Amino acid sequence: MDKKLLIETLNFRHACKLFDETKKISDDDMNFILESARLAPSSFGMEHCRLLVIKNQEIKKELKPICWNQNQIDSCDSLVVLIAKHKEVSSYEYYHKMFARRGLDEDLTKMYIEKYENYLKNLKSIKCWSEKQCYITASNIMNYSALIGIDSCPIEGFEKQKVETKLGIDEKKESIAILVALGYRANAQSPKIRLDLEDVVTIVY
Ligand SMILES: Cc1cc2nc3c(=O)[nH]c(=O)nc-3n(C[C@H](O)[C@H](O)[C@H](O)COP(=O)(O)O)c2cc1C
């Protein structure tokens, strides 16, 4: 693995503000990106995140005014909506199935379930917890897109309730965590601004 290339990839990834509408993401590239999303880690392996990939231009146009009028929304090739399945991850049927698929013996599965139920009980908000898992998926999407030369923009600037209603998401069951716009940049990216490593890292030996 070429470390220099990987760091170049992370520098290439930026919050793209405008996409070139004439350039389309191939199905092969999109499948690669979605596979990187599917393989993202998640707390207890519950795979909290469901993805809606919007390619339809009319829908993107309708979403734009309720997404702070951001140009990424309707200039991107694909708008990925990351949806937290907060109701499902707290239903016995679902988490039992998710633990059972590990093929562990009955006692161990029971132990995991108890641990999980206890963890859920102590959470301030299951919805919030599930949404956090979606951010990890979003990170995979953006970084693996960059690896194959595809630009992205993470978007939290949207009117949650209105976008959920527009997309037919039942807020009692699910919640949109974040949007990620994907496509090819229309303009050159601005220089990367970051704190120095020593400002953000403390190594304890
Ligand atoms: C969770 C999250 C939400 C963001 N929401 C928006 C957004 O709504 N619109 C936007 O233009 N950029 C958004 N950004 C991009 C950040 O402003 C950007 O990542 C940051 O300024 C660093 O710049 P860079 O990503 O180009 O390196 C968001 C970033 C994150 C991580």
Short mmCIF file of C-alpha atoms and ligand atoms in Angstrom, two decimals:
data_model
loop_
_atom_site.label_atom_id
_atom_site.label_comp_id
_atom_site.label_asym_id
_atom_site.label_seq_id
_atom_site.Cartn_x
_atom_site.Cartn_y
_atom_site.Cartn_z
CA MET A 1 0.00 0.00 0.00
CA ASP A 2 1.45 3.33 -1.09
CA LYS A 3 1.16 5.62 1.97
CA LYS A 4 2.03 8.72 -0.02
CA LEU A 5 -0.78 7.99 -2.46
CA LEU A 6 -3.24 7.46 0.39
CA ILE A 7 -2.34 10.80 1.97
CA GLU A 8 -2.68 12.43 -1.45
CA THR A 9 -6.15 10.91 -1.64
CA LEU A 10 -7.08 12.47 1.71
CA ASN A 11 -5.81 15.82 0.45
CA PHE A 12 -7.75 15.40 -2.80
CA ARG A 13 -10.96 14.86 -0.81
CA HIS A 14 -12.53 18.19 -0.03
CA ALA A 15 -16.02 19.52 0.54
CA CYS A 16 -16.84 20.10 -3.11
CA LYS A 17 -19.19 23.05 -3.48
CA LEU A 18 -20.16 22.65 -7.13
CA PHE A 19 -20.15 19.58 -9.36
CA ASP A 20 -19.72 19.37 -13.11
CA GLU A 21 -23.18 18.29 -14.25
CA THR A 22 -21.90 16.85 -17.52
CA LYS A 23 -19.83 14.18 -15.74
CA LYS A 24 -21.56 11.04 -14.53
CA ILE A 25 -20.38 8.37 -12.11
CA SER A 26 -20.23 4.95 -13.77
CA ASP A 27 -22.20 2.05 -12.29
CA ASP A 28 -18.95 0.24 -11.63
CA ASP A 29 -17.55 3.17 -9.60
CA MET A 30 -20.84 3.61 -7.78
CA ASN A 31 -20.89 -0.07 -6.83
CA PHE A 32 -17.35 0.27 -5.47
CA ILE A 33 -18.37 3.28 -3.34
CA LEU A 34 -21.51 1.55 -2.06
CA GLU A 35 -19.49 -1.54 -1.19
CA SER A 36 -17.18 0.66 0.91
CA ALA A 37 -20.32 1.87 2.71
CA ARG A 38 -21.60 -1.66 3.27
CA LEU A 39 -18.28 -2.68 4.80
CA ALA A 40 -18.18 0.20 7.30
CA PRO A 41 -17.92 -0.77 10.96
CA SER A 42 -20.90 -0.24 13.27
CA SER A 43 -21.46 -0.48 16.99
CA PHE A 44 -22.29 -4.09 17.97
CA GLY A 45 -22.29 -4.86 14.23
CA MET A 46 -25.89 -3.66 14.01
CA GLU A 47 -25.43 -1.96 10.61
CA HIS A 48 -27.55 1.00 11.63
CA CYS A 49 -27.29 2.76 8.30
CA ARG A 50 -29.59 2.46 5.27
CA LEU A 51 -28.71 4.31 2.08
CA LEU A 52 -30.94 6.05 -0.40
CA VAL A 53 -29.11 7.05 -3.58
CA ILE A 54 -30.91 9.83 -5.43
CA LYS A 55 -30.01 10.16 -9.09
CA ASN A 56 -33.32 11.65 -10.16
CA GLN A 57 -32.77 15.29 -11.15
CA GLU A 58 -36.34 16.41 -10.37
CA ILE A 59 -36.12 15.10 -6.82
CA LYS A 60 -32.72 16.78 -6.32
CA LYS A 61 -34.21 20.08 -7.54
CA GLU A 62 -37.12 19.74 -5.13
CA LEU A 63 -34.76 19.01 -2.25
CA LYS A 64 -32.47 21.99 -2.90
CA PRO A 65 -34.66 24.70 -1.25
CA ILE A 66 -34.96 22.59 1.91
CA CYS A 67 -31.19 21.97 1.91
CA TRP A 68 -30.15 25.58 2.42
CA ASN A 69 -30.21 26.08 -1.36
CA GLN A 70 -26.82 24.46 -1.59
CA ASN A 71 -25.61 24.01 -5.16
CA GLN A 72 -24.14 20.60 -4.40
CA ILE A 73 -27.67 19.19 -4.10
CA ASP A 74 -28.69 19.56 -7.73
CA SER A 75 -25.28 19.70 -9.42
CA CYS A 76 -24.10 16.36 -8.02
CA ASP A 77 -24.48 13.11 -9.92
CA SER A 78 -25.75 11.20 -6.90
CA LEU A 79 -27.10 12.39 -3.60
CA VAL A 80 -26.60 9.73 -0.95
CA VAL A 81 -28.97 9.95 2.00
CA LEU A 82 -27.69 8.14 5.10
CA ILE A 83 -30.62 6.96 7.17
CA ALA A 84 -30.31 5.72 10.76
CA LYS A 85 -32.58 2.75 11.48
CA HIS A 86 -33.02 3.66 15.15
CA LYS A 87 -36.29 1.78 15.63
CA GLU A 88 -35.12 -1.42 13.97
CA VAL A 89 -31.84 -1.61 15.91
CA SER A 90 -33.85 -1.52 19.12
CA SER A 91 -36.29 -4.25 18.13
CA TYR A 92 -35.64 -7.73 19.53
CA GLU A 93 -36.41 -9.43 16.23
CA TYR A 94 -33.70 -7.43 14.44
CA TYR A 95 -30.91 -7.59 17.00
CA HIS A 96 -31.55 -11.24 17.71
CA LYS A 97 -31.17 -11.94 13.98
CA MET A 98 -27.99 -9.84 13.79
CA PHE A 99 -26.37 -11.69 16.70
CA ALA A 100 -27.62 -15.10 15.59
CA ARG A 101 -25.94 -14.75 12.17
CA ARG A 102 -22.54 -14.83 13.92
CA GLY A 103 -22.99 -18.55 14.44
CA LEU A 104 -22.09 -18.43 18.13
CA ASP A 105 -23.47 -20.96 20.59
CA GLU A 106 -26.77 -20.23 22.31
CA ASP A 107 -25.25 -19.12 25.64
CA LEU A 108 -22.87 -16.67 24.01
CA THR A 109 -25.63 -15.25 21.82
CA LYS A 110 -27.78 -14.80 24.94
CA MET A 111 -24.88 -13.06 26.69
CA TYR A 112 -24.42 -10.64 23.75
CA ILE A 113 -28.14 -9.89 23.67
CA GLU A 114 -28.19 -9.10 27.38
CA LYS A 115 -25.15 -6.88 27.04
CA TYR A 116 -26.76 -5.11 24.08
CA GLU A 117 -30.09 -4.60 25.83
CA ASN A 118 -28.28 -3.19 28.83
CA TYR A 119 -26.31 -0.85 26.58
CA LEU A 120 -29.52 0.36 24.91
CA LYS A 121 -31.13 0.98 28.30
CA ASN A 122 -28.28 3.27 29.32
CA LEU A 123 -28.19 5.32 26.15
CA LYS A 124 -29.52 8.87 26.32
CA SER A 125 -30.78 8.61 22.76
CA ILE A 126 -30.82 5.54 20.54
CA LYS A 127 -31.58 7.82 17.60
CA CYS A 128 -28.45 9.88 18.23
CA TRP A 129 -26.35 6.74 18.67
CA SER A 130 -27.62 5.29 15.39
CA GLU A 131 -26.98 8.55 13.57
CA LYS A 132 -23.36 8.50 14.80
CA GLN A 133 -22.88 5.14 13.08
CA CYS A 134 -24.02 6.71 9.79
CA TYR A 135 -21.17 9.22 10.01
CA ILE A 136 -18.68 6.35 9.94
CA THR A 137 -20.35 5.06 6.78
CA ALA A 138 -20.24 8.59 5.32
CA SER A 139 -16.51 8.73 5.98
CA ASN A 140 -15.96 5.49 4.04
CA ILE A 141 -18.06 6.83 1.17
CA MET A 142 -16.08 10.07 0.92
CA ASN A 143 -12.62 8.56 1.29
CA TYR A 144 -13.17 5.64 -1.06
CA SER A 145 -14.74 7.98 -3.61
CA ALA A 146 -11.61 10.13 -3.44
CA LEU A 147 -9.49 7.04 -3.97
CA ILE A 148 -11.07 6.61 -7.41
CA GLY A 149 -11.08 10.33 -8.26
CA ILE A 150 -14.66 11.07 -7.31
CA ASP A 151 -15.52 14.20 -5.36
CA SER A 152 -17.94 14.54 -2.50
CA CYS A 153 -19.52 16.91 -0.03
CA PRO A 154 -20.90 15.93 3.37
CA ILE A 155 -24.08 17.91 4.05
CA GLU A 156 -25.66 18.58 7.41
CA GLY A 157 -27.17 21.83 6.19
CA PHE A 158 -30.71 20.69 5.53
CA GLU A 159 -34.13 20.96 7.14
CA LYS A 160 -34.36 17.52 8.63
CA GLN A 161 -38.09 17.21 9.09
CA LYS A 162 -38.92 18.60 5.66
CA VAL A 163 -36.40 16.37 3.89
CA GLU A 164 -37.64 13.32 5.79
CA THR A 165 -41.24 14.10 4.83
CA LYS A 166 -40.26 14.68 1.20
CA LEU A 167 -38.45 11.33 1.07
CA GLY A 168 -41.21 9.47 2.89
CA ILE A 169 -39.11 8.62 5.91
CA ASP A 170 -41.13 7.79 9.03
CA GLU A 171 -39.38 9.71 11.79
CA LYS A 172 -40.72 7.30 14.42
CA LYS A 173 -38.64 4.56 12.81
CA GLU A 174 -35.79 6.25 10.97
CA SER A 175 -33.86 9.47 10.84
CA ILE A 176 -31.66 11.11 8.23
CA ALA A 177 -28.18 11.54 9.73
CA ILE A 178 -26.33 13.21 6.88
CA LEU A 179 -26.33 13.60 3.10
CA VAL A 180 -23.30 13.02 0.88
CA ALA A 181 -23.27 14.55 -2.59
CA LEU A 182 -21.09 12.74 -5.12
CA GLY A 183 -19.79 13.73 -8.54
CA TYR A 184 -16.91 15.48 -10.25
CA ARG A 185 -15.69 18.94 -9.21
CA ALA A 186 -16.54 21.91 -11.43
CA ASN A 187 -13.80 24.09 -9.93
CA ALA A 188 -10.33 23.64 -8.48
CA GLN A 189 -10.34 22.95 -4.76
CA SER A 190 -9.11 25.54 -2.27
CA PRO A 191 -6.02 24.83 -0.14
CA LYS A 192 -6.53 22.43 2.73
CA ILE A 193 -6.62 24.16 6.12
CA ARG A 194 -5.90 22.04 9.16
CA LEU A 195 -4.42 22.42 12.63
CA ASP A 196 -0.91 21.02 13.01
CA LEU A 197 -0.53 17.42 14.14
CA GLU A 198 0.88 18.45 17.55
CA ASP A 199 -2.22 20.57 18.14
CA VAL A 200 -4.54 17.59 17.78
CA VAL A 201 -2.49 14.61 18.95
CA THR A 202 -1.06 13.65 22.31
CA ILE A 203 0.82 10.39 22.40
CA VAL A 204 1.06 8.73 25.79
CA TYR A 205 3.98 6.33 26.06
C1 LIG B 1 -20.79 16.50 9.39
C2 LIG B 1 -20.41 17.52 8.38
C3 LIG B 1 -21.39 18.34 7.83
C4 LIG B 1 -21.07 19.25 6.83
N1 LIG B 1 -22.06 19.99 6.23
C5 LIG B 1 -21.75 20.78 5.18
C6 LIG B 1 -22.75 21.46 4.46
O1 LIG B 1 -23.94 21.38 4.74
N2 LIG B 1 -22.37 22.21 3.40
C7 LIG B 1 -21.06 22.34 3.02
O2 LIG B 1 -20.78 23.03 2.04
N3 LIG B 1 -20.09 21.72 3.70
C8 LIG B 1 -20.38 20.95 4.75
N4 LIG B 1 -19.40 20.29 5.43
C9 LIG B 1 -17.99 20.44 4.98
C10 LIG B 1 -17.08 21.12 5.96
O3 LIG B 1 -17.36 22.49 5.99
C11 LIG B 1 -15.63 20.81 5.51
O4 LIG B 1 -15.42 19.42 5.61
C12 LIG B 1 -14.59 21.53 6.36
O5 LIG B 1 -14.70 22.91 6.21
C13 LIG B 1 -13.17 21.09 5.97
O6 LIG B 1 -12.93 21.29 4.60
P1 LIG B 1 -12.56 20.10 3.61
O7 LIG B 1 -13.57 19.00 3.82
O8 LIG B 1 -12.69 20.72 2.24
O9 LIG B 1 -11.16 19.65 3.91
C14 LIG B 1 -19.71 19.40 6.44
C15 LIG B 1 -18.73 18.56 7.01
C16 LIG B 1 -19.09 17.64 7.95
C17 LIG B 1 -18.02 16.73 8.50
#
